[in-house]
PDB file of C-alpha atoms in Angstrom:
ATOM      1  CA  UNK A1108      87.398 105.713 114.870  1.00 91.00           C
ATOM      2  CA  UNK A1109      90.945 106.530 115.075  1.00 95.00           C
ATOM      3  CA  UNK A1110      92.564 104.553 117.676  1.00 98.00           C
ATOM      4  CA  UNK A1111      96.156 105.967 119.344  1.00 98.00           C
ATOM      5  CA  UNK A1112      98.180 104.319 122.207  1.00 98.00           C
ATOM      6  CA  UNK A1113     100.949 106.846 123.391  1.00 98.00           C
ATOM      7  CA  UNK A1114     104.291 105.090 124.270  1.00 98.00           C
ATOM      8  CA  UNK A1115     107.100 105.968 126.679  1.00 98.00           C
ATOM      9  CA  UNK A1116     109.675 104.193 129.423  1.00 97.00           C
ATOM     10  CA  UNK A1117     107.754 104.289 132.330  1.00 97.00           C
ATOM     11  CA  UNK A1118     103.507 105.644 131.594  1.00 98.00           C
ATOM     12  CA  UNK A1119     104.012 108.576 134.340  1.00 98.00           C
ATOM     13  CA  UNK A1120     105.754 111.357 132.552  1.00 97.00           C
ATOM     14  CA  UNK A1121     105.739 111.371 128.705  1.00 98.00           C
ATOM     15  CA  UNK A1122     103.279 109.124 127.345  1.00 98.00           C
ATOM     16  CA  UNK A1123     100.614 110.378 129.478  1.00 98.00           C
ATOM     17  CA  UNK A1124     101.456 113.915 128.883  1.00 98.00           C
ATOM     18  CA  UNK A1125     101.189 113.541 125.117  1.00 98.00           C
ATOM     19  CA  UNK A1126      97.378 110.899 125.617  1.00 98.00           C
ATOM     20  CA  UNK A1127      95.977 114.104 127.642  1.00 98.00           C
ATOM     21  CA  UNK A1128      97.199 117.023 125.444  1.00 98.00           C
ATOM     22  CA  UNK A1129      96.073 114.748 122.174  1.00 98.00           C
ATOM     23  CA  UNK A1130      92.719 114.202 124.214  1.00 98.00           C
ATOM     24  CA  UNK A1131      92.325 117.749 125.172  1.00 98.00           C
ATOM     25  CA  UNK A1132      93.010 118.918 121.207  1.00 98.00           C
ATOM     26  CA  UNK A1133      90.281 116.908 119.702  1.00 97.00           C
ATOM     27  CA  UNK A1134      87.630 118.090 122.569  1.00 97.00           C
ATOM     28  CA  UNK A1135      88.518 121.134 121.391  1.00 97.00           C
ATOM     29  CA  UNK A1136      88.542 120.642 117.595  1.00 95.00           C
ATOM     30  CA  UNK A1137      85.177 118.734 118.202  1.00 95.00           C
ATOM     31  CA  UNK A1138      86.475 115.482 116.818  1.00 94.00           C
ATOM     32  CA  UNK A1139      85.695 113.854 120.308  1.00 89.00           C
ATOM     33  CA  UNK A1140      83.791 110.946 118.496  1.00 91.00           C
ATOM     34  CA  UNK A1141      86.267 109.755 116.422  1.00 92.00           C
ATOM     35  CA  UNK A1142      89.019 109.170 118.675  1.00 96.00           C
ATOM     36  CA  UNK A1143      89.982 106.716 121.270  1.00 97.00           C
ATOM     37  CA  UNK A1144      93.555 107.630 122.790  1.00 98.00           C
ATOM     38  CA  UNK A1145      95.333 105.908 125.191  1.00 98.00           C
ATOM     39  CA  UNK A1146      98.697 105.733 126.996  1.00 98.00           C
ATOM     40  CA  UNK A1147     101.218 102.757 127.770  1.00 98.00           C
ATOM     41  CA  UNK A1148     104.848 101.636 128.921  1.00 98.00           C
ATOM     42  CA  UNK A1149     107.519  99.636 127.488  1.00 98.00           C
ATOM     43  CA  UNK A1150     108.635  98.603 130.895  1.00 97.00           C
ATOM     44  CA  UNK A1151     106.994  97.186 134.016  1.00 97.00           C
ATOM     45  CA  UNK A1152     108.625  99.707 136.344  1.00 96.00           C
ATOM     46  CA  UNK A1153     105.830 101.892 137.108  1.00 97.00           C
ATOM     47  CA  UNK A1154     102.772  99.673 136.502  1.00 98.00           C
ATOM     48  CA  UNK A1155      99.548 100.800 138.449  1.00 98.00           C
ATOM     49  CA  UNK A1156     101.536 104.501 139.591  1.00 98.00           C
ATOM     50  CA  UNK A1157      99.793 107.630 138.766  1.00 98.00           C
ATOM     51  CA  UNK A1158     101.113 109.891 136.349  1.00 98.00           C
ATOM     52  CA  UNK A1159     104.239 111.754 137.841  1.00 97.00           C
ATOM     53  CA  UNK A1160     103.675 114.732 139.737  1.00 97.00           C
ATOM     54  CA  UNK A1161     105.103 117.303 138.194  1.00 97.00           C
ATOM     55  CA  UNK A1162     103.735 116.212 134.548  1.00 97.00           C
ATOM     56  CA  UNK A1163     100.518 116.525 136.460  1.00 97.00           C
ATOM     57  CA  UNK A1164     101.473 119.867 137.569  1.00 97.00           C
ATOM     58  CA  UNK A1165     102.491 121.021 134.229  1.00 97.00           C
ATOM     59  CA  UNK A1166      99.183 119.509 132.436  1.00 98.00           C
ATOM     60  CA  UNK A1167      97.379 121.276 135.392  1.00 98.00           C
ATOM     61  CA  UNK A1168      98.661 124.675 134.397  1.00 97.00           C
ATOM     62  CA  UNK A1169      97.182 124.483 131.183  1.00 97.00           C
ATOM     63  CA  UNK A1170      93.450 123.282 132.077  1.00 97.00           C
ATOM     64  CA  UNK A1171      94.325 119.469 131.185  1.00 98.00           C
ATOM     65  CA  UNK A1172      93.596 116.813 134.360  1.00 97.00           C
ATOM     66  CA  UNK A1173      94.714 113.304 134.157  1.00 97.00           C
ATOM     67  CA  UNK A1174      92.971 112.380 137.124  1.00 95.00           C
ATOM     68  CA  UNK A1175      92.674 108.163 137.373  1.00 96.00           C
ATOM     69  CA  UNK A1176      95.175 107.556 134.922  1.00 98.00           C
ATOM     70  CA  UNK A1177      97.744 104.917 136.152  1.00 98.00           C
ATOM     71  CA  UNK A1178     100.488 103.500 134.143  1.00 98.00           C
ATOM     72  CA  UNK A1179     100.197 100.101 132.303  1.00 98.00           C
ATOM     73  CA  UNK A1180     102.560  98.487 130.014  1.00 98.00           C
ATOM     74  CA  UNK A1181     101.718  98.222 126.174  1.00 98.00           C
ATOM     75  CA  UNK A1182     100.931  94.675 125.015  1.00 98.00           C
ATOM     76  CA  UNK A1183     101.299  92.734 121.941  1.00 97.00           C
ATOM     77  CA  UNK A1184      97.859  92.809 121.588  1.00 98.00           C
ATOM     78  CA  UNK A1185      97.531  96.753 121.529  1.00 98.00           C
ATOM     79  CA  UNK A1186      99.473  96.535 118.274  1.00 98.00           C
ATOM     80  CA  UNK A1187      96.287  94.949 116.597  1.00 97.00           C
ATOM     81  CA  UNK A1188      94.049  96.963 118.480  1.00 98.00           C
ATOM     82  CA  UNK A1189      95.503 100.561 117.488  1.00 98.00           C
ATOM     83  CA  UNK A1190      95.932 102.245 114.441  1.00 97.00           C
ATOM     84  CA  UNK A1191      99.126 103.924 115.737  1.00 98.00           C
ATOM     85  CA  UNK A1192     101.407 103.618 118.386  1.00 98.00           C
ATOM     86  CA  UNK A1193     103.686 106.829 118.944  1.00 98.00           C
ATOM     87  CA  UNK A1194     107.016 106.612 120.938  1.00 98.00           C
ATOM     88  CA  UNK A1195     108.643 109.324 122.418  1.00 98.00           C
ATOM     89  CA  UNK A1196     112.540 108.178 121.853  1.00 97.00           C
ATOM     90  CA  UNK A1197     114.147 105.524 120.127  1.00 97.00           C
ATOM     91  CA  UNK A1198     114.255 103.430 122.990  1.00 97.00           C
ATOM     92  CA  UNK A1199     110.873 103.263 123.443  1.00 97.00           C
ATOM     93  CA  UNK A1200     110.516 102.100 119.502  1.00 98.00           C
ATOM     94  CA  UNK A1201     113.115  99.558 119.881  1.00 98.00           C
ATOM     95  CA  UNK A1202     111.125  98.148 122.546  1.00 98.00           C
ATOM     96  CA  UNK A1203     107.956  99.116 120.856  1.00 98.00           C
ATOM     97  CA  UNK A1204     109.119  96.297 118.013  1.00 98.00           C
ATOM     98  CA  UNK A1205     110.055  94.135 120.601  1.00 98.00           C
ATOM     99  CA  UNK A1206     106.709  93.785 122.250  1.00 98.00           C
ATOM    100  CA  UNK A1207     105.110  93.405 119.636  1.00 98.00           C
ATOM    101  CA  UNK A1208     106.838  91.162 117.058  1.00 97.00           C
ATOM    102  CA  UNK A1209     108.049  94.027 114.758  1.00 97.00           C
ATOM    103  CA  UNK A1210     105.920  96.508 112.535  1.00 98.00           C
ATOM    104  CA  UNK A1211     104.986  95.087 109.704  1.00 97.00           C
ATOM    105  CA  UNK A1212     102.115  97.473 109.341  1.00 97.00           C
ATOM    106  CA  UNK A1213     104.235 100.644 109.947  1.00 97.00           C
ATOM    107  CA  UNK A1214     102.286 101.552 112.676  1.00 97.00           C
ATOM    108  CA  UNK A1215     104.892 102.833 115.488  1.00 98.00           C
ATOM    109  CA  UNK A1216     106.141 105.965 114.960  1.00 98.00           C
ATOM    110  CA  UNK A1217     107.789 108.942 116.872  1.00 98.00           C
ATOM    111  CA  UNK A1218     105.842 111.920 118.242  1.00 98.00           C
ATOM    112  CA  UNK A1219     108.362 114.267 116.598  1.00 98.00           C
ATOM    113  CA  UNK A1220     108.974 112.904 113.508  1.00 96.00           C
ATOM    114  CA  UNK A1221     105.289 114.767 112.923  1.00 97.00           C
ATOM    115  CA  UNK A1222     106.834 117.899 113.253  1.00 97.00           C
ATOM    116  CA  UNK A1223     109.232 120.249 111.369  1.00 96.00           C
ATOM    117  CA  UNK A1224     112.138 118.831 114.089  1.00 94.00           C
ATOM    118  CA  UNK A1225     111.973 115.186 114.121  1.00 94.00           C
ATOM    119  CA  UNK A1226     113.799 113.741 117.068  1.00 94.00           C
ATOM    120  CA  UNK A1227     113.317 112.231 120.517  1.00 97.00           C
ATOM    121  CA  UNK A1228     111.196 114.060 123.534  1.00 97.00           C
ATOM    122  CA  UNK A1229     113.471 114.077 125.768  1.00 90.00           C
ATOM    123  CA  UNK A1230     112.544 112.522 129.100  1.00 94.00           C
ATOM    124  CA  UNK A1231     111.888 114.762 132.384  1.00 96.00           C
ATOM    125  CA  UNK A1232     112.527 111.931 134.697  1.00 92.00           C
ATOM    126  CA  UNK A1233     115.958 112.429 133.585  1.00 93.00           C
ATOM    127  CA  UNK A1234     116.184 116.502 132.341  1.00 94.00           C
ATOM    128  CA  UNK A1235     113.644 118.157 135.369  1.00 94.00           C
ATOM    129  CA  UNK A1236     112.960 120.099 132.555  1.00 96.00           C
ATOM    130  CA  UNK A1237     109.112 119.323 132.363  1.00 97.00           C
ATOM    131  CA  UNK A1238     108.272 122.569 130.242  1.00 97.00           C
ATOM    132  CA  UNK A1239     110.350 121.677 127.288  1.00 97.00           C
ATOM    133  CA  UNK A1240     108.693 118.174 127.515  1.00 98.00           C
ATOM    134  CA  UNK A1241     105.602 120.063 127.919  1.00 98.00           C
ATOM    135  CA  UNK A1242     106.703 122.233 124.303  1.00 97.00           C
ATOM    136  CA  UNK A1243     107.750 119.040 122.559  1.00 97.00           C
ATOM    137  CA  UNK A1244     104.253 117.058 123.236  1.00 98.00           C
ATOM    138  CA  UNK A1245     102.112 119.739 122.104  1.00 98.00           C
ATOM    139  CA  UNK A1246     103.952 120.458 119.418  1.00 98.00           C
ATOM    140  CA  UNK A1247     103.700 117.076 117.982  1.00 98.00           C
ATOM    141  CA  UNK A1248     100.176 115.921 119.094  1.00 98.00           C
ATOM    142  CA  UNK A1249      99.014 119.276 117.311  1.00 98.00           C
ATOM    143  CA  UNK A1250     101.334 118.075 114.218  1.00 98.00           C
ATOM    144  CA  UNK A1251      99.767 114.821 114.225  1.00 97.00           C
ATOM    145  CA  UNK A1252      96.178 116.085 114.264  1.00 97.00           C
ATOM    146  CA  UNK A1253      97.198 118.267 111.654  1.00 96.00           C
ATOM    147  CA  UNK A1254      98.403 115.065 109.534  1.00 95.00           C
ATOM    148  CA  UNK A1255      95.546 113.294 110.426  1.00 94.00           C
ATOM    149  CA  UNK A1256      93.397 116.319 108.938  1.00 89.00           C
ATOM    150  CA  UNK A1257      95.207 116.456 105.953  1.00 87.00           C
ATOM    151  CA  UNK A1258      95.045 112.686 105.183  1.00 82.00           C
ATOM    152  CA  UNK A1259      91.315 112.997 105.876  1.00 69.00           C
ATOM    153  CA  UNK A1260      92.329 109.988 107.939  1.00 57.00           C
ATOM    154  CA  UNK A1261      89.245 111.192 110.482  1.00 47.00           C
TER     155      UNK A1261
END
């Protein structure tokens, strides 16, 4: 079982975005049993909120509900319990480290650095720009299950 906590600022935008597209991929590569994916936040901001509205929207447009997920904040004790833990910016992986006493498995990683453009995904609560968020999280959750494939990591 491959176990994968998505990580952004707040758990309403980002991090859920990226723990429902990842979900939806692996239904549909028919890897459903060997998964267990998850979402968290760095900060205690939006604790117990659903996920934003229009990341809802935008999941929405592509077949992908979210319904019941509400944002928690990532513990030090998710760092044992997942395999990896993938940040959307460097912010979130400073505070990544911070929560949970550093990597010294070189678990936390960013979403993009899975890709052929490595970088941050930028945030929407910031941009309003919720489709190039949307571009940016499929592109690297498909990147990542591509890794994963490759490694034979499943």
């Amino acid at each position: 079982m491959k176990r994968i906590l998505f990580v952004c600022h707040g758990n309403i935008c980002r991090s859920p975005m990226a723990e429902f597209v990842m979900k939806d991929l692996v239904r549909k590569a028919g890897l459903d049993d060997g998964f267990d994916i998850e979402s968290a936040a760095t900060s205690t901001e939006e604790i117990g909120n659903e996920v934003y509205p229009p990341a809802r929207r935008k999941l929405a447009e592509h077949g992908i509900g979210c319904k019941g997920k509400r944002a928690r904040q990532m513990t030090s004790r998710d760092y044992d319990r997942f395999d990896l833990l993938i940040g959307m910016d460097e912010w979130n992986i400073r505070n990544m480290n911070r929560i949970s006493g550093g990597d010294p498995d070189g678990k936390i990683r960013l979403l993009m650095d899975y890709t052929s453009r490595p970088g941050e995904v930028a945030d929407p609560w910031y941009t309003g720009n919720f489709e190039a968020t949307w571009r940016d999280v499929l592109e690297g959750c498909q990147a990542l299950l591509e890794t994963l494939k490759e490694r034979q990591i499943l």
